[in-house]
Each structure stands twice: as C-alpha cells, then as structure tokens.
Short mmCIF file of C-alpha atoms in Angstrom, two decimals:
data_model
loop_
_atom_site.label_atom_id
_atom_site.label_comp_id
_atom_site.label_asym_id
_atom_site.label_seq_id
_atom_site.Cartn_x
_atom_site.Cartn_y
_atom_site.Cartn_z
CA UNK A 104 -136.03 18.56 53.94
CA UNK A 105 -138.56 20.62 56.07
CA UNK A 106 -137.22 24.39 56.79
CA UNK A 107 -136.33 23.38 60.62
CA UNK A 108 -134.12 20.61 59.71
CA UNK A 109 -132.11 22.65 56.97
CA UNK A 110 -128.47 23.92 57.83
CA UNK A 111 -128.54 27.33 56.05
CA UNK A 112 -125.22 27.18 54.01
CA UNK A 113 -125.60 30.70 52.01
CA UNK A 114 -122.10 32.07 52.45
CA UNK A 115 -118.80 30.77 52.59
CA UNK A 116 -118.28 26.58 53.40
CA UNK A 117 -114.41 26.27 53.17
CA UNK A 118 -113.10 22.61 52.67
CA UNK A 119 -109.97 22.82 54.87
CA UNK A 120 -107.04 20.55 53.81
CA UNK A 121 -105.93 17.69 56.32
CA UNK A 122 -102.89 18.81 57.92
CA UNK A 123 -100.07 16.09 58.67
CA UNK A 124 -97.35 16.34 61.16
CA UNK A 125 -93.33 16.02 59.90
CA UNK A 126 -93.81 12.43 60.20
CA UNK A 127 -97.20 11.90 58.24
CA UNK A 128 -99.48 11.59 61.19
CA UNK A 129 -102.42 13.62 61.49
CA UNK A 130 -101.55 17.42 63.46
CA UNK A 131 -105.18 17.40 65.61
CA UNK A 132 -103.59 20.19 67.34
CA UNK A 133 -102.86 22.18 64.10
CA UNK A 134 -106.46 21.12 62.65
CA UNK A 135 -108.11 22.85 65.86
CA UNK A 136 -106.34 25.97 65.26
CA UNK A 137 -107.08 26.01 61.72
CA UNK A 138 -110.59 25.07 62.06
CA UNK A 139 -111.37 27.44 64.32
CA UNK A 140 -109.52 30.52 62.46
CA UNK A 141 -111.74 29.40 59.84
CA UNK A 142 -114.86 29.20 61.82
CA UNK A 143 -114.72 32.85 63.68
CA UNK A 144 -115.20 34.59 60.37
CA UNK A 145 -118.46 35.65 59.96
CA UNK A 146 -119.99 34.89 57.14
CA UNK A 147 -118.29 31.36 57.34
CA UNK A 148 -121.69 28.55 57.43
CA UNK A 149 -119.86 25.46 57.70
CA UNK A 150 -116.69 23.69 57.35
CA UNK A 151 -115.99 20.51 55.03
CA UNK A 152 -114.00 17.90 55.82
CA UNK A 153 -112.41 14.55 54.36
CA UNK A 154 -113.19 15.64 50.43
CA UNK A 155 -110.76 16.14 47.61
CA UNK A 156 -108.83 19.41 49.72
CA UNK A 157 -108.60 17.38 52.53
CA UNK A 158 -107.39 14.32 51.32
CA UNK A 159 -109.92 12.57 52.90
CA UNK A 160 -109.79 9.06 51.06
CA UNK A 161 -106.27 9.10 52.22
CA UNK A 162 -107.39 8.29 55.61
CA UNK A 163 -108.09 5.22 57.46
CA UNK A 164 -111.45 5.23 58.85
CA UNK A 165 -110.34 5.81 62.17
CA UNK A 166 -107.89 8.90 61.03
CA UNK A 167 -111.59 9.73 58.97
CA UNK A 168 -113.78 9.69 62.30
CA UNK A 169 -110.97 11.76 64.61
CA UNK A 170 -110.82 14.35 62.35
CA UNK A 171 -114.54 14.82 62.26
CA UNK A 172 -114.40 15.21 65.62
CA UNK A 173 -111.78 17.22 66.14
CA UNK A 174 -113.47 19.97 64.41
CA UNK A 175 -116.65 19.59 65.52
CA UNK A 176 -115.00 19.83 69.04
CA UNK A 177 -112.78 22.96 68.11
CA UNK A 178 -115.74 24.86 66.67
CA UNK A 179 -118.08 24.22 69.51
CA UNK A 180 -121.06 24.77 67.56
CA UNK A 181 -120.33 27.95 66.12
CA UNK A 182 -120.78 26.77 62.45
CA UNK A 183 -121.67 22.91 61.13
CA UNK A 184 -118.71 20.69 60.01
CA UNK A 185 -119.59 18.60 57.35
CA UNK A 186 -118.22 15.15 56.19
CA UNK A 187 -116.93 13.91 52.20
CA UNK A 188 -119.14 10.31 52.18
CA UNK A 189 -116.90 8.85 49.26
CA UNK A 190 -117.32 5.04 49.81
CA UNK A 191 -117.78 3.57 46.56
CA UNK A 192 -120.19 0.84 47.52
CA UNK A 193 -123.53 2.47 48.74
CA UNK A 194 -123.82 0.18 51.77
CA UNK A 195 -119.97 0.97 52.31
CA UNK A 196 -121.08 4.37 51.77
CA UNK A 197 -123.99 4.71 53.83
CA UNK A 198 -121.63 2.87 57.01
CA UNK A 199 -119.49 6.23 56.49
CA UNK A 200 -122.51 8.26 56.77
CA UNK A 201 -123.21 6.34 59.87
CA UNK A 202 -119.58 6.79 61.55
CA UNK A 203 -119.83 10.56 60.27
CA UNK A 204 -122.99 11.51 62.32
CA UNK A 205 -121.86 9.56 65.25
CA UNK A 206 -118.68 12.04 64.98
CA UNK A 207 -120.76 14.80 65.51
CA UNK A 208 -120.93 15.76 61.37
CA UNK A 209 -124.26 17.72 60.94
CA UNK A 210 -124.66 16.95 57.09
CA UNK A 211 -122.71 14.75 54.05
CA UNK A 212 -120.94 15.65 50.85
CA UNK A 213 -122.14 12.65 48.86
CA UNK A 214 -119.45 12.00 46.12
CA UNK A 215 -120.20 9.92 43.26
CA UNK A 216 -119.02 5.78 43.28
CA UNK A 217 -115.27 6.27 41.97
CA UNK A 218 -116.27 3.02 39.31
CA UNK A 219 -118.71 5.62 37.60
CA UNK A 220 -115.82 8.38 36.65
CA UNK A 221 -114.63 5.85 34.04
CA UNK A 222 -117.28 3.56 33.46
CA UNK A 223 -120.20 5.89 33.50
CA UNK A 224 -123.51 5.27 35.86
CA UNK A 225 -126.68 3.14 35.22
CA UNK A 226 -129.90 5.66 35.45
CA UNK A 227 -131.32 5.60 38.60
CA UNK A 228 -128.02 4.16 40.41
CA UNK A 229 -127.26 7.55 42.11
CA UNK A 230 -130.61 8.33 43.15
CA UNK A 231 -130.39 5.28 45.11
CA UNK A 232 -127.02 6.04 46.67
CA UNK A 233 -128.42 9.27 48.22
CA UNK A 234 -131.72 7.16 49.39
CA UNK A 235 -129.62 4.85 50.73
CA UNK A 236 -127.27 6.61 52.68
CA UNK A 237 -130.34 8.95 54.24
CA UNK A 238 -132.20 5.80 55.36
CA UNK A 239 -129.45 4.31 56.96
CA UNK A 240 -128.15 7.52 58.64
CA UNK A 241 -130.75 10.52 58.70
CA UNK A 242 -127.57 12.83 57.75
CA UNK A 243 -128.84 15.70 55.61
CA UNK A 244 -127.09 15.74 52.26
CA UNK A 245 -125.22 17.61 49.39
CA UNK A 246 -125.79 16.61 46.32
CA UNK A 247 -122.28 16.89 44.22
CA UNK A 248 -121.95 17.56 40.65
CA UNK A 249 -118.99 16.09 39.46
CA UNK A 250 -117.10 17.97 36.07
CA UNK A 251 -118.38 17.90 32.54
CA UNK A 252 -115.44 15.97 31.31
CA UNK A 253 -116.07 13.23 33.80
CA UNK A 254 -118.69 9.68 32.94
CA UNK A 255 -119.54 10.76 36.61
CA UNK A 256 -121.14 14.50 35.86
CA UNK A 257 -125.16 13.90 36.70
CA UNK A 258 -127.22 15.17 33.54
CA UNK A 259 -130.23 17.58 34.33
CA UNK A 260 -132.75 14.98 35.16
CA UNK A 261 -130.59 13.06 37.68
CA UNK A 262 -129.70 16.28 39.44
CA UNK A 263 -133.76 17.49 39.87
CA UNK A 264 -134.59 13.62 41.11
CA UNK A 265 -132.01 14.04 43.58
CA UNK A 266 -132.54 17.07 44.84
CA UNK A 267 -136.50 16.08 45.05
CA UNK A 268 -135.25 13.29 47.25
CA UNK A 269 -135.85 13.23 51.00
CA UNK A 270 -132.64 14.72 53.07
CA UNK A 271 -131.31 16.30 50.02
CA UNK A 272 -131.17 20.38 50.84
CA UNK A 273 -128.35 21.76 48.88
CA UNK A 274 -125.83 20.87 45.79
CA UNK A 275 -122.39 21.67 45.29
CA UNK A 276 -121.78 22.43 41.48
CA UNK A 277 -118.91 21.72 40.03
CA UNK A 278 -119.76 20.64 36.14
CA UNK A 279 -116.71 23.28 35.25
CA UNK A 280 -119.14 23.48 31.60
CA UNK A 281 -120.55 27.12 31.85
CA UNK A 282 -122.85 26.52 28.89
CA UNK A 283 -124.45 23.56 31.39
CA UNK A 284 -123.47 25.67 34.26
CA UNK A 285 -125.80 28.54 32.71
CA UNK A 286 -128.66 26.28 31.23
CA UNK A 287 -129.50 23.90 34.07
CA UNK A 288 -129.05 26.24 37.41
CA UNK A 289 -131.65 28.28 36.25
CA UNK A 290 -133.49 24.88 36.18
CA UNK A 291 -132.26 23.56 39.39
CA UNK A 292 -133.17 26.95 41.09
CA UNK A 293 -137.26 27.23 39.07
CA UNK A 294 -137.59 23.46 40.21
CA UNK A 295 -136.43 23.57 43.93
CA UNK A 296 -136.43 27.18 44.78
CA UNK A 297 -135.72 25.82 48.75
CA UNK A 298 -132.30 24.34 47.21
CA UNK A 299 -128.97 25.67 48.15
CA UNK A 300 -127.17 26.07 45.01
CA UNK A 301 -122.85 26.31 46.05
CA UNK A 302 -120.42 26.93 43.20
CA UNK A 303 -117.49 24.63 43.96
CA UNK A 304 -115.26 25.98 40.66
CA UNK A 305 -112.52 27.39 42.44
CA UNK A 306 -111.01 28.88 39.12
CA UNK A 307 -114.26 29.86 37.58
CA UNK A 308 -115.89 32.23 40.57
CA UNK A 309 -116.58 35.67 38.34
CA UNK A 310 -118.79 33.84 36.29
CA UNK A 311 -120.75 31.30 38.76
CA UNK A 312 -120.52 34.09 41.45
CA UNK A 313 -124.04 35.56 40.52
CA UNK A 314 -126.02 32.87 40.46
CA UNK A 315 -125.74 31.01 43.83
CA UNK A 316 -126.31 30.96 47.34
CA UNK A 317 -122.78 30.87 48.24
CA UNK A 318 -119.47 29.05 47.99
CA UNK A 319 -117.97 25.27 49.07
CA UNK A 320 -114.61 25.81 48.07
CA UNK A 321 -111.28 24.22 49.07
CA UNK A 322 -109.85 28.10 48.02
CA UNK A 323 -112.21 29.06 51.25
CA UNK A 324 -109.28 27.16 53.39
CA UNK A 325 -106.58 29.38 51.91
CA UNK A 326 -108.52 32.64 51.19
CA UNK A 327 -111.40 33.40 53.40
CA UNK A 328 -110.93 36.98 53.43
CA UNK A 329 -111.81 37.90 49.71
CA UNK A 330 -113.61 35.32 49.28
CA UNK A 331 -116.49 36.66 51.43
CA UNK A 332 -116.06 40.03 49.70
CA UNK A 333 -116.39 38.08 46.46
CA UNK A 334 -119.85 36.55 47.71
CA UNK A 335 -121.20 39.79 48.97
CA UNK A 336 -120.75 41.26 45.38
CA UNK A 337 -122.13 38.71 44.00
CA UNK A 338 -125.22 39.00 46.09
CA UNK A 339 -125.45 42.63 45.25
CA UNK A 340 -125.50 42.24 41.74
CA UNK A 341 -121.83 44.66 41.97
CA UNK A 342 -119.98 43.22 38.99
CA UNK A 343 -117.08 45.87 39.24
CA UNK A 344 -116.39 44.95 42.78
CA UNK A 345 -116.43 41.59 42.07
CA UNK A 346 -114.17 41.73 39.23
CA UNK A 347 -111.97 43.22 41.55
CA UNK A 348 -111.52 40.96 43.93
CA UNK A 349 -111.18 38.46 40.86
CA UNK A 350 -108.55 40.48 39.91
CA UNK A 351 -106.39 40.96 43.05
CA UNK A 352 -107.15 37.07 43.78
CA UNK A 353 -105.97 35.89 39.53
CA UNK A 354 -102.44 35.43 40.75
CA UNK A 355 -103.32 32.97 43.75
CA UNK A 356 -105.54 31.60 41.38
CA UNK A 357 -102.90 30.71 38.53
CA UNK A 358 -100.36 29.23 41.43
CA UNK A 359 -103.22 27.07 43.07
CA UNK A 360 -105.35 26.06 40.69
CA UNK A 361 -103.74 26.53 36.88
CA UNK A 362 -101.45 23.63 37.53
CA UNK A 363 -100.53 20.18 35.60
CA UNK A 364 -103.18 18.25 37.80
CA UNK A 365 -106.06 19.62 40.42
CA UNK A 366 -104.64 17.26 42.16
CA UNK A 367 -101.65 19.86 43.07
CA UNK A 368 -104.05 22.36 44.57
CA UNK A 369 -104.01 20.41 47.61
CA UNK A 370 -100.35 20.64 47.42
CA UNK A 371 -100.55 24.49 46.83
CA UNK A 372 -102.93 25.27 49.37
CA UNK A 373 -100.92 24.02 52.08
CA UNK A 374 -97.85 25.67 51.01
CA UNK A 375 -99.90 29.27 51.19
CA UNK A 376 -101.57 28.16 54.27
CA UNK A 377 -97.80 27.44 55.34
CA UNK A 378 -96.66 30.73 54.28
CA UNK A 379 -99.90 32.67 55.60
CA UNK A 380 -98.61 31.30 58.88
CA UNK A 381 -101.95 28.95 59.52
CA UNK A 382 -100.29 25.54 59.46
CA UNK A 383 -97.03 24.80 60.55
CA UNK A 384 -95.84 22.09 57.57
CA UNK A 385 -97.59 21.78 54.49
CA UNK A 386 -96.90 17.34 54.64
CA UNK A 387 -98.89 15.83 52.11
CA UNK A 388 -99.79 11.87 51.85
CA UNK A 389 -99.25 9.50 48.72
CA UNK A 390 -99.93 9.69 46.10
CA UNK A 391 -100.32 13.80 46.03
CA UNK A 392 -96.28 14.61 45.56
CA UNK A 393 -94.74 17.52 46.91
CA UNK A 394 -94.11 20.42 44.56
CA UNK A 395 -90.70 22.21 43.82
CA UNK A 396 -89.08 25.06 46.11
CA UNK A 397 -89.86 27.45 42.87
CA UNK A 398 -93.73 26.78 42.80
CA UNK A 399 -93.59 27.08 46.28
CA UNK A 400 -92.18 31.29 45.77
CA UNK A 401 -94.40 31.79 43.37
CA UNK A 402 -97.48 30.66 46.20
CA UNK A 403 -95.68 33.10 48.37
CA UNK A 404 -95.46 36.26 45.67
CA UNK A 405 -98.57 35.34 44.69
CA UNK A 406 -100.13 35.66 48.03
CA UNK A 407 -98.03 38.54 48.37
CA UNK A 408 -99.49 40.27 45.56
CA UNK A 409 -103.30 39.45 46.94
CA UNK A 410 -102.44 41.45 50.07
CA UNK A 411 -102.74 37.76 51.99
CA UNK A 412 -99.38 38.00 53.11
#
C-alpha cells in the first residue's frame, strides 16, 4: 500500500477478548471500558477484534458489527480497531470485510478458509482470498500465518505473493516453527522491507521479540504493561532486560497459555482480566468451557507473582 494509506502498527496491537454479560449477551458497556483502558497506553497502535481471543466466530453477524463499533466509538480515534475477516467462503469473506469497514474498522485480520486447516489449500487459492476481499472492500489487510502443524500454515512463496499484493501492509506470524520462524522473516523483511512484521506467539516472545516491528497478541488484552517493556527491549537489542520481563511474565505464561488446548487461553485471559479488576465476569460462549476454581488461583498467584495484581 502507498506510505499515506498505511496504519503504522510497530508496537503493541492487543486482541481483546469479547466480554459477555451473566446471561451470555454481549457487555458493550464493559467492552468500552476495556477498550479504552487498552487504548490510553501509549505505545498501544491498534486494537483487534472478533479473532481467536475474542471469540469472534462465536458471534452472529450483527453481535460481529456492534462490537466493531463499539470500540471504534469508545476509542474515538485514538488508535485503529481492527476486525478478524474469518468467513470461509471468499465472497462470504469479502461481505465481512464489507460490514467491517462500514463499522468503522480501519484494516482486516484475514484468517485462512477453516476447510484448508484439514484439507490443505490449492496454490494460488489464498492469494485470491486477500485480492478478493481488497476489491470488494478497500480495507487494508494483515496477512496471517497460521502454525506449522496446521495444512493451513502459508509456505515462503505464498507469504511474499501476498504480501506483494495490493492492500496487504503487514503480517501477523504465528508459524510457532522457530527454524521457519528464523529462515523466512529474514526473507519476508529483504523482500518487503515496507512490511510490518507482528509476532503473534504469545508463548514464544524472547525468541521472536528481536526480529519484528511489534506485537498482535491476545496476551496484549491481559498484560499491556510488560508487554510494552518487552517490545522496547527488543527494539534496543537489550537481551537481559528482555529476559527479564520474560521471566517475571513465565508464570502468567504457564497459566494462560501452557494449557490442554489454546483454546483455554481465552478462558484464562478473562479470568486474569477478571481478577486484574478490568472485566466484571469472565462468561465465555460454547464451545470454549469454563475452567476449574483451582486454575482459576493459579491465574490469580500467577498474576500475583508478575506484579499485575
């Protein structure tokens, strides 16, 4: 995309969870607050919205379009909010893209179609999904790399057609493969040096920290606080200090994020944001299940023992 067109996402873009009320209904009231604690810290670019963290494909589309704008009306233009497009169907997904900039979204997260995550993808297919949607919509775009382990992780050549693609400015990295992870940024980066390279590995941030332009992490929701210190050693090349705040963040870490299923991280995050005093319930929708009163102490001692509580 041309320089004046480009949202400049080089810090911190949290993916804020969904919150529900008591009664499974979307809290817009306790989304605003949220969104805007997340918003006034500086060094915050942009918030994420209706992706994994946020439980966004457990939304109707209406439920998807309110809380677009309900964020993009509680931040007022401070920072961008940005919207999950996770339609399997590129037409169905491009529609999304549509209802997401008429919410007031200023760019997409394009996920991959959920069919290719068992199935695998034909070449080409996803570079047409991300022309597609940017014809039909004009929404600038993230490109998302889905994990190593899945038929849906984009090899090399995908991931440099895509980001040469019109609309395409930045890509969320998530192939959770650190040999790939240290092989083909380098690439990504000597190829399109303009391209915003964001580590989504929410469990593997020492090692990814050093090589990017900042973070798009659903730990950003929970832990904005050391997670900007974290960037800002990474930008200065200050390994010890980094480590550190690896360190004092490991046990948050282990109760978030070392579970049975990723899945649970939702789960977790909205039990810390519950504790840390953010959200008032921590209500998830099926099929994410809650998780017992004893993970949800260790969340709180493990928050404690970040200095987050």
């Amino acid at each position: 995309m041309s320089p004046e067109h480009t949202l400049d996402l080089r810090g911190l873009v949290p993916a804020p969870v969904t919150p529900f009320t008591v009664d499974g209904a979307v809290d817009h009231a306790a989304l605003a607050s949220y969104g805007k604690w997340l918003a006034g810290f500086e060094g915050v670019k942009g918030l994420v919205c209706l992706g994994h963290a946020g439980e966004g494909t457990f939304l109707t589309q209406d439920e998807q379009v309110a809380t677009i704008r309900t964020l993009v009306e509680a931040v007022a233009g401070t920072v961008p909010i940005i919207a999950g497009i996770t339609g399997e169907g590129t037409a169905v997904a491009a529609e999304e893209a549509v209802r997401a900039v008429n919410a007031g979204a200023s760019a997409g997260l394009v996920y991959p179609s959920h069919g290719w995550l068992r199935f695998g993808f034909q070449t080409g297919a996803p570079q047409d999904r991300y022309r597609a949607i940017f014809e039909t919509s004009g929404l600038p775009l993230i490109l998302f790399q889905y994990p190593d382990v899945t038929k849906a992780s984009y090899d090399l050549a995908t991931q440099l057609e895509i980001a040469a693609q019109p609309g395409v400015f930045a890509t969320k990295n998530g192939v959770r493969n650190m040999r790939r992870w240290d092989t083909e940024i380098p690439v990504l980066r000597a190829e399109h040096p303009e391209l915003q390279i964001l580590s989504c590995h929410d469990e593997y941030l020492l090692h990814t920290m050093f090589d990017v332009d900042g973070l798009l992490v659903g730990y950003g929701g929970l832990a904005p606080e050391p997670l900007l210190e974290l960037i800002a050693a990474g930008k200065a090349r200050d390994y010890p200090a980094a480590r550190a705040v690896h360190d004092r963040l490991l046990p948050v870490t282990k109760a978030v994020y070392h579970r049975g299923s990723h899945m649970e991280g939702t789960v977790a995050l909205k039990l810390g944001l519950k504790a840390r005093g953010v959200l008032p319930t921590a209500t998830v929708r099926s099929p994410l299940i809650d998780l017992s009163a004893e993970a949800e102490e260790e969340i709180v001692l493990a928050l404690k023992a970040a200095e987050l509580l």
